[in-house]
Every structure is written in C-alpha cells, then in structure tokens.
Amino acid sequence: MSSFFLIADNLVNPAGPTLAQRLAWRERPVGAPLLRQEWGDLLFMHWPVPAALLQPHLPPRLQIDIHDGTAWLAIVPFRMSKVRTRVSPPVPGADEFLELNVRTYVHLDGVPGVWFFSLDATNALAVWLARTFFNLPYLRAKMRMESPSAQLRQFTAERTHAGFPPAQLRATWSIGSPLPPAEPGSLPFFLTERYCLYTSNKDQTKLYRGRVAHTPWPLSSAQVLHYESSLIESHSLPTPTGPPVLHAGGPVSVELWPMQRV
C-alpha cells in the first residue's frame, strides 16, 4: 500500500469502536422487532480496499471501519425466506426471494455497522417498501440460484431497475467444512458480526440506523469456482484486486427493528 493511502487512511479513520463496543451491539434490543426473516445459502466475498477510496462515497458523518488498518468491500448473495412482520405469518409468494448486496463497514459514535451501496432483489414489493419507507438502496433484479448438490451453489443476477447503471453477477461456489465460531477481534468476526445498518436520505443530509438481531453466523469454508461481475464497478468503485476472503454462511433467523434517525 502506498504512503499516500497510509496517510489518507489515518485522516479519514479516527479511532473506531472498541472490542467491548462491538460485543455490546450483539445484545438483542428491547421490544418487539418490526420484521422477522431467515437468511441462508449465503456467500461472503470480501476484498481489502484502502479506506481512502471508500470514504468519499459515504455521508459526511460516517467513518469507514477498518481492521488492522484496512477497509473491506464485499459482495454478498443469499436467499431470504420466511419474511413476515411481527404480527403476521409469511405471505405465500412474497416470503422468499433472492438478494445480492454490495457493502462496506462503517461506524458512527462508537457504533459499528454496515453501509450498503446497493441491495438488488427479486421481490418488487420488497424493493418498493425498502426504498419508500427505509431509505435503503434496493434495486430490482432478475436472479437465479441453483444447488446441483448439497455443497454447490450457482448464482446469476442481472439488475433491471430503471434509471440505474446495469450490473450483473455470475458466481459458482462450493461449501466446505464448518468453521469454529468467529473469535472476537478476529477478521471473520469483523467482517460478519454486524448488528446495525446505516442509510441516509437522497442528499445524504440525514442519517438513519437500524438494529438487527441474530445468533452469531454459522460459517463454513468456501471456494469460488467461477466469478464474473460488474456490481462494484456500477458504483464507480475500483475493481478489487487479488482473491477475496470467503465464508459461506447460514441459515440464521433474523429480527429487524425500525430505522431511527441518528
């Protein structure tokens, strides 16, 4: 990494959350959640990226979260199922769909979380609700996931949302052996144990935080057998170099609370 990026990262990354703060946000919030759902068939693909390249894409108050001096950019395909509100059962035809997100990690006032550059999904109603009421950058897309075997997943996606840059993903991965629980302070813990998400209004003048609760991710090793994508580039972000850090994950039962302005 060049000296420029080392200096710039120091400027844009004040001290992040302590380990105690990261652990504290794993506690389930008080009260009833707004939504319940299950996440499964998930693949974390993470690339190290200089924080100085990501910080300009964030609202002014948010800071890139780093681990051992490095920021991380991820593509995450998965299956969402058993989607329901706190007062209603799953609705057939609307309770399961595929999702694909491009994300990085941020913090605000000692609270770590996820910042989504995009969340592509196959459910048009979910896209509309998320964009309208939660300020989340959901986008419509065509996707398909196949499971030729218990250990193999094939995923294709093509963005179809009008007015946004086209993007696509084609990936095949194999799921390996289960991994031990992510050790607090480790890189897998930093990348996967996230219990808040951040978003903003269109002109990035207002910030919102949402709480998420689930048990720690059950992770397995993974190997990508085929990968091609234009997702990251659709956000005017540089193409990552080198192989990604990979984890297969799920399933986990998830609870989500309403977004709160911060």
Coordinates of C-alpha atoms in Angstrom, one line a residue:
M1 CA 0.0 0.0 0.0
S2 CA 1.4 3.4 -0.9
S3 CA 2.3 6.0 1.7
F4 CA -0.4 8.2 0.3
F5 CA -3.1 5.7 1.3
L6 CA -1.5 5.2 4.7
I7 CA -1.6 9.0 5.4
A8 CA -5.1 9.3 3.9
D9 CA -6.5 6.4 5.9
N10 CA -5.2 8.0 9.1
L11 CA -7.1 11.2 8.3
V12 CA -10.4 9.5 7.4
N13 CA -10.4 6.8 10.1
P14 CA -10.4 8.2 13.6
A15 CA -10.4 5.5 16.4
G16 CA -13.1 3.0 15.6
P17 CA -15.3 1.1 18.1
T18 CA -13.5 -0.8 20.8
L19 CA -14.0 -4.6 21.1
A20 CA -16.3 -4.0 24.1
Q21 CA -18.5 -1.8 22.0
R22 CA -18.6 -4.3 19.1
L23 CA -19.6 -7.0 21.5
A24 CA -22.2 -4.9 23.2
W25 CA -24.2 -4.4 20.0
R26 CA -24.7 -8.1 19.7
E27 CA -27.3 -7.9 22.5
R28 CA -30.8 -8.1 21.3
P29 CA -32.7 -4.8 21.5
V30 CA -35.6 -4.3 23.9
G31 CA -39.1 -4.6 22.5
A32 CA -40.7 -6.3 19.5
P33 CA -39.0 -6.3 16.1
L34 CA -40.7 -4.9 13.0
L35 CA -39.7 -7.8 10.8
R36 CA -38.6 -11.4 11.0
Q37 CA -36.9 -13.5 8.3
E38 CA -34.3 -16.1 7.7
W39 CA -31.0 -15.7 5.7
G40 CA -29.4 -18.7 4.1
D41 CA -27.3 -20.0 1.2
L42 CA -25.1 -17.0 1.7
L43 CA -21.6 -16.3 0.5
F44 CA -19.4 -13.5 1.9
M45 CA -16.9 -12.3 -0.7
H46 CA -14.6 -9.7 0.9
W47 CA -11.7 -7.7 -0.7
P48 CA -9.3 -5.4 1.2
V49 CA -9.5 -1.8 -0.1
P50 CA -7.8 1.4 1.1
A51 CA -10.2 3.3 3.3
A52 CA -9.4 6.5 1.3
L53 CA -11.0 5.0 -1.8
L54 CA -14.3 4.3 0.0
Q55 CA -14.6 7.3 2.4
P56 CA -15.7 9.8 -0.3
H57 CA -18.7 7.6 -1.1
L58 CA -20.1 7.9 2.4
P59 CA -22.3 10.6 4.0
P60 CA -20.1 13.2 5.9
R61 CA -20.6 11.9 9.5
L62 CA -20.0 8.2 8.8
Q63 CA -16.5 6.8 9.0
I64 CA -15.1 3.7 7.3
D65 CA -14.5 0.9 9.8
I66 CA -11.1 -0.8 9.5
H67 CA -9.4 -3.9 10.7
D68 CA -5.6 -3.8 11.1
G69 CA -5.5 -0.6 9.0
T70 CA -7.6 -2.0 6.1
A71 CA -11.1 -1.3 4.9
W72 CA -13.2 -4.1 3.3
L73 CA -15.6 -4.2 0.4
A74 CA -18.0 -7.1 -0.1
I75 CA -20.4 -8.7 -2.5
V76 CA -22.9 -10.9 -0.7
P77 CA -25.5 -13.1 -2.5
F78 CA -28.0 -15.1 -0.4
R79 CA -31.6 -16.4 -0.1
M80 CA -34.1 -14.6 2.2
S81 CA -37.0 -16.7 3.4
K82 CA -39.8 -16.8 6.0
V83 CA -40.2 -13.0 5.6
R84 CA -43.0 -11.7 7.8
T85 CA -44.0 -8.8 10.1
R86 CA -44.1 -9.2 13.8
V87 CA -47.9 -9.5 13.7
S88 CA -48.5 -11.6 10.5
P89 CA -47.4 -15.0 9.2
P90 CA -45.4 -15.4 6.0
V91 CA -47.4 -14.5 2.8
P92 CA -47.0 -17.2 0.1
G93 CA -45.3 -15.8 -2.9
A94 CA -43.8 -12.8 -1.0
D95 CA -42.0 -14.5 1.8
E96 CA -39.0 -15.8 -0.1
F97 CA -36.7 -14.2 -2.6
L98 CA -33.0 -13.8 -3.6
E99 CA -30.9 -10.8 -2.6
L100 CA -27.5 -9.5 -3.6
N101 CA -25.7 -6.6 -1.8
V102 CA -22.6 -4.6 -2.2
R103 CA -21.4 -3.3 1.1
T104 CA -18.7 -1.9 3.3
Y105 CA -18.3 -1.3 7.0
V106 CA -18.7 1.9 8.9
H107 CA -19.0 3.4 12.4
L108 CA -20.7 6.4 14.0
D109 CA -20.3 7.5 17.6
G110 CA -18.7 4.1 18.5
V111 CA -21.4 2.0 16.9
P112 CA -20.2 -0.3 14.1
G113 CA -22.5 -1.2 11.2
V114 CA -23.0 -1.9 7.5
W115 CA -23.2 0.6 4.7
F116 CA -24.9 -0.7 1.6
F117 CA -24.0 0.7 -1.8
S118 CA -26.9 -1.4 -3.3
L119 CA -29.2 -4.3 -2.4
D120 CA -30.5 -6.0 -5.5
A121 CA -33.6 -8.2 -5.0
T122 CA -36.1 -10.2 -7.0
N123 CA -39.1 -9.1 -5.0
A124 CA -40.6 -5.9 -6.5
L125 CA -42.8 -5.3 -3.4
A126 CA -39.8 -5.6 -1.0
V127 CA -37.8 -3.2 -3.2
W128 CA -40.6 -0.6 -3.2
L129 CA -41.2 -0.8 0.6
A130 CA -37.5 -0.6 1.4
R131 CA -36.9 2.4 -0.9
T132 CA -40.0 4.2 0.2
F133 CA -40.1 3.7 3.9
F134 CA -36.5 2.8 4.9
N135 CA -34.3 4.8 2.5
L136 CA -32.5 1.6 1.6
P137 CA -30.9 1.5 -1.9
Y138 CA -32.9 -1.6 -3.0
L139 CA -32.9 -2.3 -6.8
R140 CA -35.0 -4.7 -8.9
A141 CA -33.1 -7.6 -10.5
K142 CA -33.5 -10.9 -12.1
M143 CA -31.7 -13.7 -10.1
R144 CA -31.5 -17.4 -10.0
M145 CA -29.8 -19.7 -7.5
E146 CA -29.4 -23.4 -8.2
S147 CA -28.0 -26.2 -6.0
P148 CA -26.6 -29.0 -8.1
S149 CA -25.5 -30.7 -4.8
A150 CA -25.6 -30.0 -1.1
Q151 CA -22.2 -28.4 -1.3
L152 CA -22.5 -26.4 -4.6
R153 CA -24.3 -23.2 -5.4
Q154 CA -24.7 -21.4 -8.8
F155 CA -26.0 -17.8 -8.7
T156 CA -26.8 -15.4 -11.5
A157 CA -28.1 -11.9 -11.3
E158 CA -28.9 -9.1 -13.7
R159 CA -30.1 -5.7 -12.5
T160 CA -33.2 -4.4 -14.2
H161 CA -34.1 -1.3 -12.1
A162 CA -34.8 1.6 -14.5
G163 CA -32.6 4.7 -14.2
F164 CA -29.6 2.9 -12.6
P165 CA -26.5 1.5 -14.1
P166 CA -26.8 -2.1 -15.3
A167 CA -24.9 -4.7 -13.4
Q168 CA -24.6 -8.5 -13.3
L169 CA -23.1 -11.3 -11.3
R170 CA -22.3 -14.9 -12.2
A171 CA -20.8 -17.0 -9.5
T172 CA -20.4 -20.6 -8.6
W173 CA -19.0 -21.7 -5.2
S174 CA -18.6 -24.8 -3.2
I175 CA -19.2 -25.0 0.5
G176 CA -16.6 -26.7 2.6
S177 CA -16.2 -27.7 6.2
P178 CA -17.9 -25.9 9.1
L179 CA -15.6 -23.3 10.8
P180 CA -15.4 -22.6 14.5
P181 CA -17.3 -19.5 15.8
A182 CA -15.6 -16.3 14.8
E183 CA -13.3 -15.2 17.6
P184 CA -14.0 -11.6 18.9
G185 CA -11.3 -9.3 17.5
S186 CA -10.5 -11.6 14.5
L187 CA -11.0 -10.7 10.9
P188 CA -14.0 -13.1 10.4
F189 CA -15.7 -11.5 13.4
F190 CA -15.1 -8.0 12.0
L191 CA -16.5 -9.0 8.6
T192 CA -19.6 -11.0 9.6
E193 CA -20.7 -10.0 13.1
R194 CA -22.6 -6.8 12.3
Y195 CA -25.8 -5.9 14.2
C196 CA -26.6 -2.4 12.8
L197 CA -27.1 -1.0 9.4
Y198 CA -26.9 2.7 8.2
T199 CA -28.6 4.5 5.5
S200 CA -29.3 8.1 4.5
N201 CA -31.8 10.2 2.5
K202 CA -31.0 11.0 -1.1
D203 CA -28.9 14.1 -0.5
Q204 CA -27.1 12.5 2.5
T205 CA -28.1 15.2 4.9
K206 CA -29.9 12.8 7.3
L207 CA -28.6 9.5 8.7
Y208 CA -30.5 6.5 10.0
R209 CA -29.5 3.4 11.9
G210 CA -31.4 0.1 12.1
R211 CA -30.9 -2.7 14.6
V212 CA -30.6 -6.3 13.6
A213 CA -30.5 -9.3 15.9
H214 CA -29.5 -12.9 15.2
T215 CA -27.2 -15.6 16.6
P216 CA -23.6 -15.5 15.5
W217 CA -23.2 -16.6 11.9
P218 CA -22.6 -20.3 11.4
L219 CA -19.7 -20.1 9.0
S220 CA -18.1 -22.7 6.6
S221 CA -15.1 -22.5 4.4
A222 CA -15.9 -21.8 0.7
Q223 CA -14.2 -21.9 -2.7
V224 CA -15.3 -19.8 -5.7
L225 CA -15.2 -21.9 -8.9
H226 CA -16.4 -19.2 -11.2
Y227 CA -16.9 -15.4 -10.8
E228 CA -17.7 -12.5 -13.1
S229 CA -19.3 -9.3 -12.0
S230 CA -19.8 -5.6 -12.8
L231 CA -21.6 -4.8 -9.5
I232 CA -18.8 -3.0 -7.8
E233 CA -17.9 -1.0 -10.9
S234 CA -21.6 0.1 -11.3
H235 CA -21.0 2.3 -8.2
S236 CA -17.9 3.9 -9.7
L237 CA -15.7 1.9 -7.3
P238 CA -12.4 0.4 -8.4
T239 CA -12.3 -3.2 -9.3
P240 CA -10.7 -5.1 -6.3
T241 CA -7.5 -7.0 -7.0
G242 CA -6.5 -10.3 -5.6
P243 CA -8.6 -13.2 -4.4
P244 CA -11.4 -12.5 -1.9
V245 CA -11.7 -13.7 1.6
L246 CA -14.5 -16.2 1.5
H247 CA -17.1 -17.5 4.0
A248 CA -20.3 -19.5 3.4
G249 CA -22.9 -18.7 6.0
G250 CA -26.4 -19.5 7.3
P251 CA -29.0 -20.2 7.9
V252 CA -29.8 -17.7 10.7
S253 CA -33.1 -16.4 11.9
V254 CA -33.1 -12.6 11.9
E255 CA -35.1 -9.9 13.6
L256 CA -35.1 -6.3 12.3
W257 CA -36.2 -3.1 14.1
P258 CA -37.4 0.2 12.5
M259 CA -34.8 2.7 11.3
Q260 CA -34.0 5.6 13.7
R261 CA -32.5 8.9 12.8
V262 CA -29.1 9.5 14.4

